[in-house]
Short mmCIF file of C-alpha atoms in Angstrom, two decimals:
data_model
loop_
_atom_site.label_atom_id
_atom_site.label_comp_id
_atom_site.label_asym_id
_atom_site.label_seq_id
_atom_site.Cartn_x
_atom_site.Cartn_y
_atom_site.Cartn_z
CA UNK A 1 6.89 -0.93 51.37
CA UNK A 2 7.55 2.10 48.49
CA UNK A 3 8.84 0.39 45.39
CA UNK A 4 9.47 1.72 42.06
CA UNK A 5 6.68 2.91 40.51
CA UNK A 6 5.12 3.08 36.25
CA UNK A 7 2.88 5.71 35.21
CA UNK A 8 0.42 3.75 32.48
CA UNK A 9 -2.25 6.24 30.53
CA UNK A 10 -4.59 4.54 28.75
CA UNK A 11 -5.71 1.21 29.56
CA UNK A 12 -6.26 -0.11 26.41
CA UNK A 13 -4.50 -3.35 24.82
CA UNK A 14 -0.99 -1.91 23.82
CA UNK A 15 -0.78 -0.54 27.09
CA UNK A 16 -2.12 -3.50 29.29
CA UNK A 17 0.71 -5.24 26.80
CA UNK A 18 3.85 -3.06 27.73
CA UNK A 19 3.01 -2.37 31.13
CA UNK A 20 2.18 -6.65 32.11
CA UNK A 21 6.39 -7.32 29.86
CA UNK A 22 7.71 -4.12 32.06
CA UNK A 23 5.39 -3.31 35.27
CA UNK A 24 6.45 -6.94 37.14
CA UNK A 25 8.25 -5.71 40.90
CA UNK A 26 6.74 -2.03 40.30
CA UNK A 27 3.65 -0.47 41.77
CA UNK A 28 1.48 0.33 38.57
CA UNK A 29 -0.15 3.54 38.25
CA UNK A 30 -2.68 3.33 35.29
CA UNK A 31 -5.04 5.80 34.21
CA UNK A 32 -7.83 6.53 32.07
CA UNK A 33 -10.33 9.21 31.77
CA UNK A 34 -12.89 6.20 31.82
CA UNK A 35 -12.11 4.94 35.19
CA UNK A 36 -14.56 1.32 34.41
CA UNK A 37 -11.91 0.95 31.88
CA UNK A 38 -8.70 1.54 34.51
CA UNK A 39 -10.15 -1.03 37.03
CA UNK A 40 -10.76 -3.27 34.54
CA UNK A 41 -6.86 -3.52 33.40
CA UNK A 42 -6.26 -3.16 36.93
CA UNK A 43 -8.63 -6.61 38.10
CA UNK A 44 -6.53 -8.82 35.03
CA UNK A 45 -3.56 -7.47 36.17
CA UNK A 46 -3.94 -8.08 40.22
CA UNK A 47 -5.12 -11.10 39.11
CA UNK A 48 -1.94 -11.83 37.28
CA UNK A 49 0.46 -10.74 40.40
CA UNK A 50 0.71 -7.28 39.61
CA UNK A 51 -0.20 -4.23 41.26
CA UNK A 52 -1.84 -2.15 39.64
CA UNK A 53 -3.92 1.14 41.38
CA UNK A 54 -6.28 2.69 39.05
CA UNK A 55 -7.28 6.19 38.47
CA UNK A 56 -9.27 8.38 36.50
CA UNK A 57 -7.24 10.26 34.37
CA UNK A 58 -8.41 13.17 31.97
CA UNK A 59 -5.16 13.94 29.31
CA UNK A 60 -6.56 17.00 28.03
CA UNK A 61 -6.39 18.22 31.17
CA UNK A 62 -2.68 19.53 32.82
CA UNK A 63 -4.30 19.19 36.08
CA UNK A 64 -5.92 16.20 35.87
CA UNK A 65 -2.20 14.85 34.25
CA UNK A 66 -0.53 16.91 38.08
CA UNK A 67 -3.03 14.60 40.16
CA UNK A 68 -2.19 11.64 38.31
CA UNK A 69 1.74 11.95 39.23
CA UNK A 70 1.10 13.32 42.13
CA UNK A 71 -0.68 10.02 43.34
CA UNK A 72 1.49 7.70 41.92
CA UNK A 73 4.20 9.65 43.69
CA UNK A 74 2.93 8.39 46.90
CA UNK A 75 4.06 4.39 46.33
CA UNK A 76 7.40 5.91 45.44
CA UNK A 77 9.46 6.66 43.00
CA UNK A 78 8.12 7.23 38.87
CA UNK A 79 10.76 4.75 36.67
CA UNK A 80 8.50 4.15 33.87
CA UNK A 81 5.82 5.80 31.84
CA UNK A 82 3.72 4.38 29.30
CA UNK A 83 1.30 7.01 27.85
CA UNK A 84 -0.90 4.63 25.71
CA UNK A 85 -3.76 7.39 25.19
CA UNK A 86 -5.54 8.87 23.08
CA UNK A 87 -8.79 9.11 20.63
CA UNK A 88 -8.72 8.41 16.96
CA UNK A 89 -9.96 10.05 13.41
CA UNK A 90 -13.53 8.54 14.03
CA UNK A 91 -13.73 9.03 17.69
CA UNK A 92 -13.29 12.46 18.09
CA UNK A 93 -14.13 15.92 16.48
CA UNK A 94 -10.56 17.85 15.17
CA UNK A 95 -10.58 20.23 18.57
CA UNK A 96 -11.08 17.22 20.83
CA UNK A 97 -7.86 15.22 18.72
CA UNK A 98 -5.36 18.53 19.23
CA UNK A 99 -6.48 18.73 22.48
CA UNK A 100 -5.82 15.46 24.07
CA UNK A 101 -3.70 13.74 21.59
CA UNK A 102 -1.21 16.84 20.88
CA UNK A 103 -1.43 18.97 23.33
CA UNK A 104 -2.06 16.56 26.20
CA UNK A 105 0.61 14.15 24.99
CA UNK A 106 2.42 17.51 25.19
CA UNK A 107 2.06 18.39 29.14
CA UNK A 108 2.11 14.52 30.18
CA UNK A 109 6.09 14.39 28.69
CA UNK A 110 6.76 18.11 30.38
CA UNK A 111 5.54 17.25 33.45
CA UNK A 112 6.98 13.16 33.88
CA UNK A 113 10.32 14.65 33.11
CA UNK A 114 9.95 17.14 35.80
CA UNK A 115 9.79 13.92 38.00
CA UNK A 116 11.10 10.97 36.31
CA UNK A 117 14.14 9.09 38.04
CA UNK A 118 17.72 8.79 37.60
CA UNK A 119 17.64 6.12 35.52
CA UNK A 120 14.43 6.15 33.98
CA UNK A 121 12.57 5.60 30.68
CA UNK A 122 9.48 6.52 29.00
CA UNK A 123 7.27 5.29 26.12
CA UNK A 124 4.55 7.43 24.45
CA UNK A 125 2.55 5.25 21.42
CA UNK A 126 2.46 7.48 18.21
CA UNK A 127 1.00 6.59 14.93
CA UNK A 128 2.13 5.58 11.43
CA UNK A 129 -0.34 7.99 10.51
CA UNK A 130 2.34 11.48 11.51
CA UNK A 131 4.40 9.56 8.48
CA UNK A 132 2.21 9.40 5.77
CA UNK A 133 1.54 12.99 5.62
CA UNK A 134 3.31 15.65 3.57
CA UNK A 135 6.87 16.75 5.02
CA UNK A 136 6.47 20.23 7.63
CA UNK A 137 9.11 22.61 6.73
CA UNK A 138 12.28 22.51 9.26
CA UNK A 139 10.49 25.61 11.13
CA UNK A 140 7.04 23.89 11.29
CA UNK A 141 9.04 21.25 13.06
CA UNK A 142 10.76 22.91 15.07
CA UNK A 143 7.33 24.58 16.79
CA UNK A 144 5.61 20.86 17.01
CA UNK A 145 9.05 20.32 19.20
CA UNK A 146 9.82 23.44 21.06
CA UNK A 147 6.29 25.42 21.06
CA UNK A 148 5.99 26.46 24.93
CA UNK A 149 2.57 23.73 25.29
CA UNK A 150 0.49 26.04 26.37
CA UNK A 151 0.49 27.76 22.89
CA UNK A 152 0.86 25.12 21.22
CA UNK A 153 -2.58 25.14 20.27
CA UNK A 154 -2.66 28.56 19.01
CA UNK A 155 0.27 27.67 16.19
CA UNK A 156 -0.52 28.93 12.95
CA UNK A 157 -0.65 25.05 11.43
CA UNK A 158 -2.85 23.51 14.16
CA UNK A 159 -5.39 26.44 14.20
CA UNK A 160 -8.78 24.83 12.95
CA UNK A 161 -9.04 26.54 10.09
CA UNK A 162 -5.69 25.31 8.69
CA UNK A 163 -6.74 21.39 9.83
CA UNK A 164 -8.82 19.61 6.91
CA UNK A 165 -10.43 16.78 8.52
CA UNK A 166 -10.29 14.26 11.81
CA UNK A 167 -7.35 12.55 10.38
CA UNK A 168 -5.30 16.08 9.06
CA UNK A 169 -5.44 16.64 12.91
CA UNK A 170 -4.70 12.67 14.02
CA UNK A 171 -1.76 13.02 11.69
CA UNK A 172 -0.41 15.89 13.39
CA UNK A 173 -0.98 15.28 16.13
CA UNK A 174 1.31 12.33 16.10
CA UNK A 175 4.27 14.39 14.24
CA UNK A 176 4.13 16.13 16.69
CA UNK A 177 4.21 13.52 19.04
CA UNK A 178 7.22 12.25 17.71
CA UNK A 179 8.67 15.79 16.90
CA UNK A 180 8.06 16.43 21.01
CA UNK A 181 9.81 13.22 22.51
CA UNK A 182 12.86 14.03 19.97
CA UNK A 183 13.05 17.76 22.41
CA UNK A 184 11.70 16.09 25.42
CA UNK A 185 14.71 13.53 25.29
CA UNK A 186 16.90 16.47 25.64
CA UNK A 187 15.86 17.11 28.67
CA UNK A 188 14.84 13.92 29.73
CA UNK A 189 18.88 12.79 29.35
CA UNK A 190 19.75 16.12 31.90
CA UNK A 191 18.28 14.09 34.75
CA UNK A 192 19.75 10.47 33.14
CA UNK A 193 16.75 9.47 31.99
CA UNK A 194 15.46 7.48 28.32
CA UNK A 195 12.65 9.02 26.26
CA UNK A 196 11.16 7.74 22.83
CA UNK A 197 8.39 6.74 21.07
CA UNK A 198 6.76 4.09 18.31
CA UNK A 199 4.43 4.40 16.18
CA UNK A 200 2.61 1.28 15.80
CA UNK A 201 0.13 0.28 12.38
CA UNK A 202 -2.95 -1.02 12.36
CA UNK A 203 -2.78 -3.36 15.88
CA UNK A 204 -5.92 -6.07 16.84
CA UNK A 205 -7.35 -4.40 19.87
CA UNK A 206 -11.15 -4.06 20.23
CA UNK A 207 -11.28 -0.60 18.70
CA UNK A 208 -9.50 -1.67 16.05
CA UNK A 209 -12.16 -4.72 15.60
CA UNK A 210 -14.55 -2.24 15.58
CA UNK A 211 -13.83 -0.31 12.73
CA UNK A 212 -12.99 -3.31 10.77
CA UNK A 213 -16.62 -3.64 10.81
CA UNK A 214 -17.02 0.02 10.23
CA UNK A 215 -17.75 2.22 7.34
CA UNK A 216 -14.23 2.21 7.13
CA UNK A 217 -13.58 -1.27 7.54
CA UNK A 218 -13.25 -2.10 3.60
CA UNK A 219 -9.62 0.49 4.02
CA UNK A 220 -8.44 -1.13 6.55
CA UNK A 221 -9.05 -4.12 5.23
CA UNK A 222 -7.07 -3.31 2.32
CA UNK A 223 -4.19 -1.39 4.22
CA UNK A 224 -3.13 -4.58 6.00
CA UNK A 225 -3.86 -7.23 2.66
CA UNK A 226 -1.12 -4.61 0.82
CA UNK A 227 1.47 -4.33 3.85
CA UNK A 228 4.29 -6.61 3.18
CA UNK A 229 3.44 -7.99 6.14
CA UNK A 230 0.24 -9.52 5.00
CA UNK A 231 -1.53 -8.96 7.91
CA UNK A 232 -2.33 -6.76 11.04
CA UNK A 233 -0.16 -6.63 13.99
CA UNK A 234 -0.73 -7.49 17.91
CA UNK A 235 -0.30 -5.15 20.91
CA UNK A 236 2.31 -7.70 21.99
CA UNK A 237 4.50 -7.44 19.18
CA UNK A 238 4.33 -3.43 20.04
CA UNK A 239 5.61 -4.61 23.35
CA UNK A 240 8.67 -6.27 21.90
CA UNK A 241 9.77 -3.19 20.56
CA UNK A 242 9.01 -1.02 24.23
CA UNK A 243 10.78 -4.01 25.58
CA UNK A 244 14.14 -3.39 23.69
CA UNK A 245 13.77 0.22 24.07
CA UNK A 246 12.97 -0.08 27.80
CA UNK A 247 15.19 -2.47 28.95
CA UNK A 248 19.20 -2.09 29.28
CA UNK A 249 19.52 -3.24 25.69
CA UNK A 250 18.36 0.31 24.39
CA UNK A 251 20.37 2.15 26.93
CA UNK A 252 21.95 4.10 23.96
CA UNK A 253 18.38 5.01 22.21
CA UNK A 254 16.43 8.04 23.22
CA UNK A 255 14.67 10.85 21.18
CA UNK A 256 13.35 8.09 18.42
CA UNK A 257 10.76 7.22 16.57
CA UNK A 258 10.10 3.25 16.11
CA UNK A 259 7.36 2.69 12.81
CA UNK A 260 5.77 -0.70 13.57
CA UNK A 261 3.25 -1.23 10.94
CA UNK A 262 4.27 -4.60 9.11
CA UNK A 263 5.44 -2.20 5.63
CA UNK A 264 2.18 -0.41 5.43
CA UNK A 265 4.00 3.13 5.36
CA UNK A 266 6.53 1.32 3.24
CA UNK A 267 3.95 -0.15 1.04
CA UNK A 268 1.63 3.20 0.95
CA UNK A 269 5.10 5.20 -0.72
CA UNK A 270 6.79 2.98 -2.85
CA UNK A 271 4.19 -0.60 -2.86
CA UNK A 272 0.90 -0.87 -4.48
CA UNK A 273 -1.01 1.02 -0.90
CA UNK A 274 0.52 4.24 -2.89
CA UNK A 275 -2.04 6.56 -3.78
CA UNK A 276 -3.77 6.60 -7.43
CA UNK A 277 -3.55 9.92 -9.11
#
């Protein structure tokens, strides 16, 4: 029996939390660069009554993304996208961050937008980092939003000599995600579909725990200690927001980004996390 299909990219805690919240009754096709990660999520969810198909998928490759979509279409009409794939500043060099988090996300939103069903909805996971960097000009934001995907990495502002470090690359990628969602939401709207992004702060996941215990651990612990919430968040709290955005209760919300960071960004600009000059 053909069902509605959810595509989940990135077999991590946040993606799985959203899939568990919104994927019941659907076939969930989960893609991850490491097939063992996709298989692990599929095992957990299948044993909880879901129908999950694991696939190997490289977000930095258009052909890999298109293969994932083609495989997903074998099970039914694609009605949901949850993009939680990506790499962090401590995981990869500048070039990889831009190729995966920036270019790959743009391609994924573009390709799924071509086939998303009427009434469909998508979520991409961005980051609070996109809200921390210095403001870009209106022209630069428009470049990130509207440049043809295959020309994105040729933009002057994204050339290696203009990227200071991996954190800067990550910030640029996440700013691009937010702007790209706005532009793609207009195209998705022509098909009667919606698209939004969520920008989480520090969320407790296995990767985050490694960071807490690593060389940047004190930085992260200071951040959530001095944010208004006074703690890191959980994947299920991100899923709470995704549930609003992906359900009928969010039917009038599209092209938006939701900052879910316990107030860390507010504290960064106007509180105890503000950088000392």
